[in-house]
Short mmCIF file of C-alpha atoms in Angstrom, two decimals:
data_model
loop_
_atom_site.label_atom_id
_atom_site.label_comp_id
_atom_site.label_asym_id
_atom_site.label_seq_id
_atom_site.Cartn_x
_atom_site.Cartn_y
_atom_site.Cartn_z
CA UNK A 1 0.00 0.00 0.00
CA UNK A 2 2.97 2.57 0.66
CA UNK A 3 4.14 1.87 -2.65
CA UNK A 4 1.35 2.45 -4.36
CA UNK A 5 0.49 6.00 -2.33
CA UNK A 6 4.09 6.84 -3.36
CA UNK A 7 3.23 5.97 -7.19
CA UNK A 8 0.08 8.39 -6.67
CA UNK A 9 1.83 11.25 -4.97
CA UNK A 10 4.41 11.16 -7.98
CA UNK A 11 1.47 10.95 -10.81
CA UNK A 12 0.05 14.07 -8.56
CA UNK A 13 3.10 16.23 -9.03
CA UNK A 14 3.92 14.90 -12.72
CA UNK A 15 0.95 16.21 -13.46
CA UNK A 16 1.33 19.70 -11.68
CA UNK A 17 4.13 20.27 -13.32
CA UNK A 18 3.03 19.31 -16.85
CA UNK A 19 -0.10 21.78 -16.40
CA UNK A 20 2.41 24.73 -15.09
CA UNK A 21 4.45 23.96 -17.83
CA UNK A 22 2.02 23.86 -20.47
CA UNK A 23 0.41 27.27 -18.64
CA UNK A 24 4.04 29.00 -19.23
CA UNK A 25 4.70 27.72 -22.58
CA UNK A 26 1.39 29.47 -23.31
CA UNK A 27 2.19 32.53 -21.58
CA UNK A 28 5.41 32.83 -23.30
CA UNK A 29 3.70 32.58 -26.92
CA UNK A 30 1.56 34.96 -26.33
CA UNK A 31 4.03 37.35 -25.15
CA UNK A 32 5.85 36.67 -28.09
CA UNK A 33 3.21 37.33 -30.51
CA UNK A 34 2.54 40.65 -28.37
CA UNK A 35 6.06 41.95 -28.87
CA UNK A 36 5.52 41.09 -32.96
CA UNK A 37 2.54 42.98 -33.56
CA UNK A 38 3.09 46.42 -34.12
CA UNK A 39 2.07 49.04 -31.77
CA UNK A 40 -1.67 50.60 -32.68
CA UNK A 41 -2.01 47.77 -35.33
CA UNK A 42 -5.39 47.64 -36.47
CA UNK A 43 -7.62 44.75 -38.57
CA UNK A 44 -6.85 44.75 -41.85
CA UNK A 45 -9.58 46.92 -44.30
CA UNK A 46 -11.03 44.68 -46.97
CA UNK A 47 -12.26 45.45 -49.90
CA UNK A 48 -14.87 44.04 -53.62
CA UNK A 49 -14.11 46.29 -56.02
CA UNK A 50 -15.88 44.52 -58.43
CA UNK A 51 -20.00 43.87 -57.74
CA UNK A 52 -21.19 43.03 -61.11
CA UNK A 53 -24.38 45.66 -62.23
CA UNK A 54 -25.60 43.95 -65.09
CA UNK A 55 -28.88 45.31 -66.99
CA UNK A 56 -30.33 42.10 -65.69
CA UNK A 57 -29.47 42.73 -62.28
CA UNK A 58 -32.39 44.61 -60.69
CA UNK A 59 -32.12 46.49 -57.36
CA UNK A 60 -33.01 44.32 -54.89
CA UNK A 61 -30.30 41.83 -55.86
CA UNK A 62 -27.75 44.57 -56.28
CA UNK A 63 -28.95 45.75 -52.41
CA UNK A 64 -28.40 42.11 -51.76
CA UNK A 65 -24.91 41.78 -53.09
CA UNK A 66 -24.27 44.66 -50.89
CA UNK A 67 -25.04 43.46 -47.07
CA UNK A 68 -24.16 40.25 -48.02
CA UNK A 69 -20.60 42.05 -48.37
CA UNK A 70 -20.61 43.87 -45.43
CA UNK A 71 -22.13 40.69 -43.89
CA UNK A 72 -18.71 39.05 -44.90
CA UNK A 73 -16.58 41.63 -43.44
CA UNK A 74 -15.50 44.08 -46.50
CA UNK A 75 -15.22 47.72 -45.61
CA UNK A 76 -15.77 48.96 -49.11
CA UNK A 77 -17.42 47.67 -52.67
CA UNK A 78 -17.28 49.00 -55.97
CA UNK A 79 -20.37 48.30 -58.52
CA UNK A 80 -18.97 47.93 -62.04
CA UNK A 81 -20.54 48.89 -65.05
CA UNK A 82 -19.52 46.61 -68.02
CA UNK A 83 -19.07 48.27 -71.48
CA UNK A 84 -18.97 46.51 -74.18
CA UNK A 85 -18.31 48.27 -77.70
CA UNK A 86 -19.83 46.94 -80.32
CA UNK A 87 -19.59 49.71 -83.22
CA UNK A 88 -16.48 52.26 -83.21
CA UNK A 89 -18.58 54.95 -81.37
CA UNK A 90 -19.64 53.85 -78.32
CA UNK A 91 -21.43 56.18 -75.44
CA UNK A 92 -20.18 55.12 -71.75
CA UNK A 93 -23.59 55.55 -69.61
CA UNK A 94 -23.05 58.06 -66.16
CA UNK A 95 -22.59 55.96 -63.15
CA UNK A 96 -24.98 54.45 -60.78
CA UNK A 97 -26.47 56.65 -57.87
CA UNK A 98 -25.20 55.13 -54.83
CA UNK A 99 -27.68 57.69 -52.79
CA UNK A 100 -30.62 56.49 -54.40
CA UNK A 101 -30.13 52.55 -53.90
CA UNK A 102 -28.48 52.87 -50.55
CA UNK A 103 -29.59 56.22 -48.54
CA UNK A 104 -28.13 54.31 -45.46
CA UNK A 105 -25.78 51.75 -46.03
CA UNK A 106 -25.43 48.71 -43.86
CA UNK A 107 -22.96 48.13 -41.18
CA UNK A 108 -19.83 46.04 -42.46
CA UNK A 109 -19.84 43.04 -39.52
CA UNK A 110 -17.11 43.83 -36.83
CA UNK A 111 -17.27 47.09 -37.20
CA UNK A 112 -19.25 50.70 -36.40
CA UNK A 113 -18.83 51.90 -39.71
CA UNK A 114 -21.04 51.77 -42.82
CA UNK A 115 -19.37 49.57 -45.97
CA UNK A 116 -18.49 52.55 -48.18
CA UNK A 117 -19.59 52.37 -52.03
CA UNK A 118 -18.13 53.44 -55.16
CA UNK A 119 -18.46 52.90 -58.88
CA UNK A 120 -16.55 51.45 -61.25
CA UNK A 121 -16.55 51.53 -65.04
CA UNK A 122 -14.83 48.45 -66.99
CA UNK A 123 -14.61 48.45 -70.52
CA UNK A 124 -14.08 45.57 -73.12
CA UNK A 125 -11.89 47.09 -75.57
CA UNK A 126 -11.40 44.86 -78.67
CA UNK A 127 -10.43 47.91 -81.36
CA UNK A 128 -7.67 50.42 -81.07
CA UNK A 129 -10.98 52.86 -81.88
CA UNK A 130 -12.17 51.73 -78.70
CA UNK A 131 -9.12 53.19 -76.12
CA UNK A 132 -9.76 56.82 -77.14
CA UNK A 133 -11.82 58.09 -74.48
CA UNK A 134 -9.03 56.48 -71.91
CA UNK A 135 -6.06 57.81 -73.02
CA UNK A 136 -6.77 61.29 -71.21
CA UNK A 137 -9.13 61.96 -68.35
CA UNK A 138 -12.51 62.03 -70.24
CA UNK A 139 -15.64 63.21 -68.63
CA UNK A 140 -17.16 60.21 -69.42
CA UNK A 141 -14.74 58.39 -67.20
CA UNK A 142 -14.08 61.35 -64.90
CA UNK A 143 -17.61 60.50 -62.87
CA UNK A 144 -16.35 56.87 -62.32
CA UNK A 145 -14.11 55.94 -59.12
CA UNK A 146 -12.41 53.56 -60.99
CA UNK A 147 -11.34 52.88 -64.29
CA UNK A 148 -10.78 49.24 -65.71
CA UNK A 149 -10.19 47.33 -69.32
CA UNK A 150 -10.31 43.87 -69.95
CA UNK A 151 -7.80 44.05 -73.59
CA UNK A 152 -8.73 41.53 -76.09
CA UNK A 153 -5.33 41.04 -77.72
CA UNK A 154 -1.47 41.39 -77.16
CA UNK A 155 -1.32 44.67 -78.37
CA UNK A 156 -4.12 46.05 -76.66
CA UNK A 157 -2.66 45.14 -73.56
CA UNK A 158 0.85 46.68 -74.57
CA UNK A 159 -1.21 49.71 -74.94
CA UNK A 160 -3.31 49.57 -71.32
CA UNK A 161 -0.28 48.83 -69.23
CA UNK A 162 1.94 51.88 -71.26
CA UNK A 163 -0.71 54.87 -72.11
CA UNK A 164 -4.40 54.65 -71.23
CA UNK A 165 -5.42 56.90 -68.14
CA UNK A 166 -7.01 53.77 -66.35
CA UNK A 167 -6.73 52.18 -62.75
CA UNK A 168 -6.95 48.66 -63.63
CA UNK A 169 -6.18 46.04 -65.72
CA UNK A 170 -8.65 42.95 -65.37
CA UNK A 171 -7.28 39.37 -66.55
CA UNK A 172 -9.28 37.14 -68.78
CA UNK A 173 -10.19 34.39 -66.21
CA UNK A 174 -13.37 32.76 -68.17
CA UNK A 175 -11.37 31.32 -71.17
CA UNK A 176 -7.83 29.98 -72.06
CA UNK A 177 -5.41 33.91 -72.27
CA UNK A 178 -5.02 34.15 -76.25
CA UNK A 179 -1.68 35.76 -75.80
CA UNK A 180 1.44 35.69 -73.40
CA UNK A 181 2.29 38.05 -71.23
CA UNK A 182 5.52 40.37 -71.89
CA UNK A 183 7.70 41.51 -69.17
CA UNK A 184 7.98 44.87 -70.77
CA UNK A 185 4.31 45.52 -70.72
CA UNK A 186 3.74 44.32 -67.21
CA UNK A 187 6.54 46.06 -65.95
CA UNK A 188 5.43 49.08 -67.47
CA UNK A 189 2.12 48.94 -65.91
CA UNK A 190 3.17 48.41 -62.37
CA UNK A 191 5.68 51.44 -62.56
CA UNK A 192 2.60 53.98 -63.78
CA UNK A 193 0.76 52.11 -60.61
CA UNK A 194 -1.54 50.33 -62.14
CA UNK A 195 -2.86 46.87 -60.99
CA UNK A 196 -3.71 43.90 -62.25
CA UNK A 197 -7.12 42.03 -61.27
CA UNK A 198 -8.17 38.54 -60.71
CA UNK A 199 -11.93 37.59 -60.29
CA UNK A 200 -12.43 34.44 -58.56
CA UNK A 201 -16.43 33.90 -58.91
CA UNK A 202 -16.23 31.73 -62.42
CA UNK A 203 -13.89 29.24 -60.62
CA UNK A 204 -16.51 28.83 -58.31
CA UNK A 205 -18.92 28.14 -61.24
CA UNK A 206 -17.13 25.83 -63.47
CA UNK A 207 -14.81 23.34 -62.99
CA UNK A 208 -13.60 24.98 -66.83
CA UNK A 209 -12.81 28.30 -65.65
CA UNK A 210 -11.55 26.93 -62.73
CA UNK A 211 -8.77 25.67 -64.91
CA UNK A 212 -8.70 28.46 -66.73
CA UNK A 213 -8.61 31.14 -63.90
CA UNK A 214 -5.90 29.12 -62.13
CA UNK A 215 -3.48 28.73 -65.69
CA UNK A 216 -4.12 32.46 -66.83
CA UNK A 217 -2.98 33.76 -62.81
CA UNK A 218 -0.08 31.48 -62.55
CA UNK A 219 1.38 32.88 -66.14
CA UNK A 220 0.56 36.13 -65.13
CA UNK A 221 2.96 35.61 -61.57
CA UNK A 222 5.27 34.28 -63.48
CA UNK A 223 5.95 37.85 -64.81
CA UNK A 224 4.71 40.08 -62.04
CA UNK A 225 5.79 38.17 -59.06
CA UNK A 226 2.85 38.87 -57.30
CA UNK A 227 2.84 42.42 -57.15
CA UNK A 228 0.15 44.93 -58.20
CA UNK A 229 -2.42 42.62 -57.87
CA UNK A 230 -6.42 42.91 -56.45
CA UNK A 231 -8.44 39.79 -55.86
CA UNK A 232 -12.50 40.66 -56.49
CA UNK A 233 -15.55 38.44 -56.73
CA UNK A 234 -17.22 39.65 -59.99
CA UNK A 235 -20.31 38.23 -58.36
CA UNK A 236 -23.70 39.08 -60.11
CA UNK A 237 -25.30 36.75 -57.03
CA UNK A 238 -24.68 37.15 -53.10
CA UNK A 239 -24.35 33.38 -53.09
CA UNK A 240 -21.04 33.78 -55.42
CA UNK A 241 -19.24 36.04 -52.43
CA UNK A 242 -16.64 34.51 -50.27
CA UNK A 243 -15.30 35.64 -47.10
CA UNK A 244 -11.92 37.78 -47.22
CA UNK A 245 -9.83 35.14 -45.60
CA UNK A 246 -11.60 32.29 -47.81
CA UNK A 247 -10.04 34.55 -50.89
CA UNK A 248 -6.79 34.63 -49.20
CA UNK A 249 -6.39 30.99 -49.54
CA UNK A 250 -7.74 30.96 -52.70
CA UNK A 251 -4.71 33.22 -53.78
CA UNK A 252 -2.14 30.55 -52.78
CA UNK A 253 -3.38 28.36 -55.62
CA UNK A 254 -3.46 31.20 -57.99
CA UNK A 255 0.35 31.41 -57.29
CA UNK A 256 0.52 34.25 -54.11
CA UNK A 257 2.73 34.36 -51.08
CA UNK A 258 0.65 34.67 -47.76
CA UNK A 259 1.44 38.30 -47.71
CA UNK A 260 0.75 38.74 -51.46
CA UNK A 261 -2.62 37.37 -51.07
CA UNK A 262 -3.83 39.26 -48.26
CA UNK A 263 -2.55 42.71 -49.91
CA UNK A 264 -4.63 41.93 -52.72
CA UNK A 265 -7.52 42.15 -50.70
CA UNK A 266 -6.73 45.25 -48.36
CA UNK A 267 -3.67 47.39 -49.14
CA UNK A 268 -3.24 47.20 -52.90
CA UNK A 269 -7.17 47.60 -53.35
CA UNK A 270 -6.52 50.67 -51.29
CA UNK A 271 -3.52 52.23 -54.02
CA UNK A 272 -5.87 51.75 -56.50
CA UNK A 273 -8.07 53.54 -55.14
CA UNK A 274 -5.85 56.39 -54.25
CA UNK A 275 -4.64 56.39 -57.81
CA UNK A 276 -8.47 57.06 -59.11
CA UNK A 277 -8.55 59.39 -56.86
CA UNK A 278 -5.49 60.93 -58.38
CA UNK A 279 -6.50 60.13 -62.35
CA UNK A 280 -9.94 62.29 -61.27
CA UNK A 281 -8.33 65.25 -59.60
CA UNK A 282 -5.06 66.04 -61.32
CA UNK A 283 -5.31 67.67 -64.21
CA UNK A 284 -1.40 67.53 -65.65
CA UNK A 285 2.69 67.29 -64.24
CA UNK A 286 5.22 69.05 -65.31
CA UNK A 287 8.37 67.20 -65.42
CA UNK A 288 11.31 69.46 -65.36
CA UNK A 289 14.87 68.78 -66.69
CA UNK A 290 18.08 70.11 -65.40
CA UNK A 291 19.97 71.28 -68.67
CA UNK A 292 23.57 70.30 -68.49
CA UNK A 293 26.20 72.69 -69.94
CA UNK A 294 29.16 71.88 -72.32
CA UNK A 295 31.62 72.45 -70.22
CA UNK A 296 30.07 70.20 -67.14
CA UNK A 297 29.69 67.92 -70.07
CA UNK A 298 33.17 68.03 -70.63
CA UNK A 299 34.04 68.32 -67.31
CA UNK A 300 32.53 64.62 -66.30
CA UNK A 301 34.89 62.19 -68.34
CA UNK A 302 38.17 64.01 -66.93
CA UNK A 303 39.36 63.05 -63.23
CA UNK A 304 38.50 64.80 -60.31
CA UNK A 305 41.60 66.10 -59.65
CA UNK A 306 42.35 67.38 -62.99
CA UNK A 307 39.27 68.85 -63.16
CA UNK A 308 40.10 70.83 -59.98
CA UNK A 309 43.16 71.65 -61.01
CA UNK A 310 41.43 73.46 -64.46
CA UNK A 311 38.77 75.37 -62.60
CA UNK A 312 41.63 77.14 -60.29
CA UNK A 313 43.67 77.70 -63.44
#
């Protein structure tokens, strides 16, 4: 019997020391994840910029689309407006009244604030004819918080990423991309801050455009390397939303980093805003060039010291 009370009292303090242990261990993580986030960090702002306003879509689905949104968390949704050209002259149609469908827009979840909407204008271009209301700030465009294009061919989307006045570029996700993708152009579009867009709602469709959408983002990261891009639902239904952090995942098969994938949602959605903002207000730069004189000219290809040694002569 003393044997076995001894056995006991040892289990007893085993355990005591296991549950401390564990306690600490615990204590110690969450110290450590304390000491990693920065100070005043806050959630992270998420954001659709691409709710599909079809002529088909009437207003109680669009209203629909809308709290189902800020049901999933996003702090701001843009409702595009889909041109399609058919004939060389085309007129864009003004923007949707956000007043008049939403006097009081609903809460996003997890927070006090109302989801914030915009508009958004994409256009279809398939003709050169078609680009020339976006190569400057037009007034048809000017009324539009963002600007998009969805180019048809190679050179069309040489032209996008190098001269239109536009915010976004969107990425054919519904069928195989008809061309390749040139460093040149891509590069060119991420240094005039443009971004590139990936819709995720036909993979949920069809196991087709899943294939698709998946092949067409991987060629594009092949280039980019995951920057400039914006992940968006192009949902005409609320049933084709997904939850911000659901997307997130969703990005690692579509060739993202962790990081990547989450900026697509929040902080680059946020830059292209900003740069809207920018394509609406400014109006022109002036780029100014320092003139260099013949005899600085001359001056650089001779040594230092020589050249001294001429300007004391």
């Amino acid at each position: 019997r003393g044997l076995s009370d001894h056995f006991l009292f040892l289990f007893r303090v085993c355990t005591i020391l296991d549950a401390a242990l564990s306690e600490a261990a615990l204590w110690e993580r969450q110290a450590i994840l304390h000491e990693a986030r920065p100070h005043g960090a806050t959630m992270a702002l998420f954001a659709d910029l691409n709710i599909v306003n079809t002529p088909d879509t009437d207003r109680k689905r669009l209203q629909s689309l809308i709290e189902n949104a800020a049901h999933l968390g996003y702090s701001t949704v843009a409702i595009n407006h889909v041109a399609e050209f058919q004939g060389k002259k085309q007129e864009i149609a003004k923007p949707i009244s956000v007043t008049e469908l939403y006097p009081s827009p609903p809460i996003v979840q997890g927070k006090s604030k109302p989801i914030k909407i915009l508009t958004r204008l994409t256009v279809i271009v398939s003709d050169a004819a078609h680009c020339n209301d976006l190569r400057i700030t037009s007034p048809h465009t000017r009324s539009y918080d963002i600007v998009a294009v969805l180019p048809k061919t190679e050179k069309l989307f040489h032209v996008a990423c190098m001269t239109l006045d536009i915010d976004l570029i969107c990425i054919n996700v519904i069928e195989k991309q008809p061309y390749h993708f040139r460093r040149p152009s891509v590069n060119g579009a991420i240094e005039r801050g443009i971004y590139f867009e990936l819709a995720y709602s036909p993979a949920i469709k069809d196991s087709t455009m899943r294939r698709y959408t998946i092949s067409n983002a991987l060629s594009l990261m092949q280039i980019c390397k995951g920057k400039n891009i914006i992940m968006s639902s192009a949902a005409e239904r609320p049933l084709e939303l997904r939850g911000p952090y659901d997307i997130a995942n969703l990005g690692l098969l579509f060739g993202l980093t962790e990081g990547d994938a989450k900026a697509a949602l929040s902080t680059n959605c946020r830059a292209a805003l900003l740069h809207g903002e920018t394509r609406k207000t400014a109006l022109g730069v002036i780029y100014t060039v320092k003139k260099v004189s013949a005899t600085e000219e001359k001056d650089e290809g001779t040594p230092l010291s020589k050249r001294a040694k001429t300007k004391s002569d």
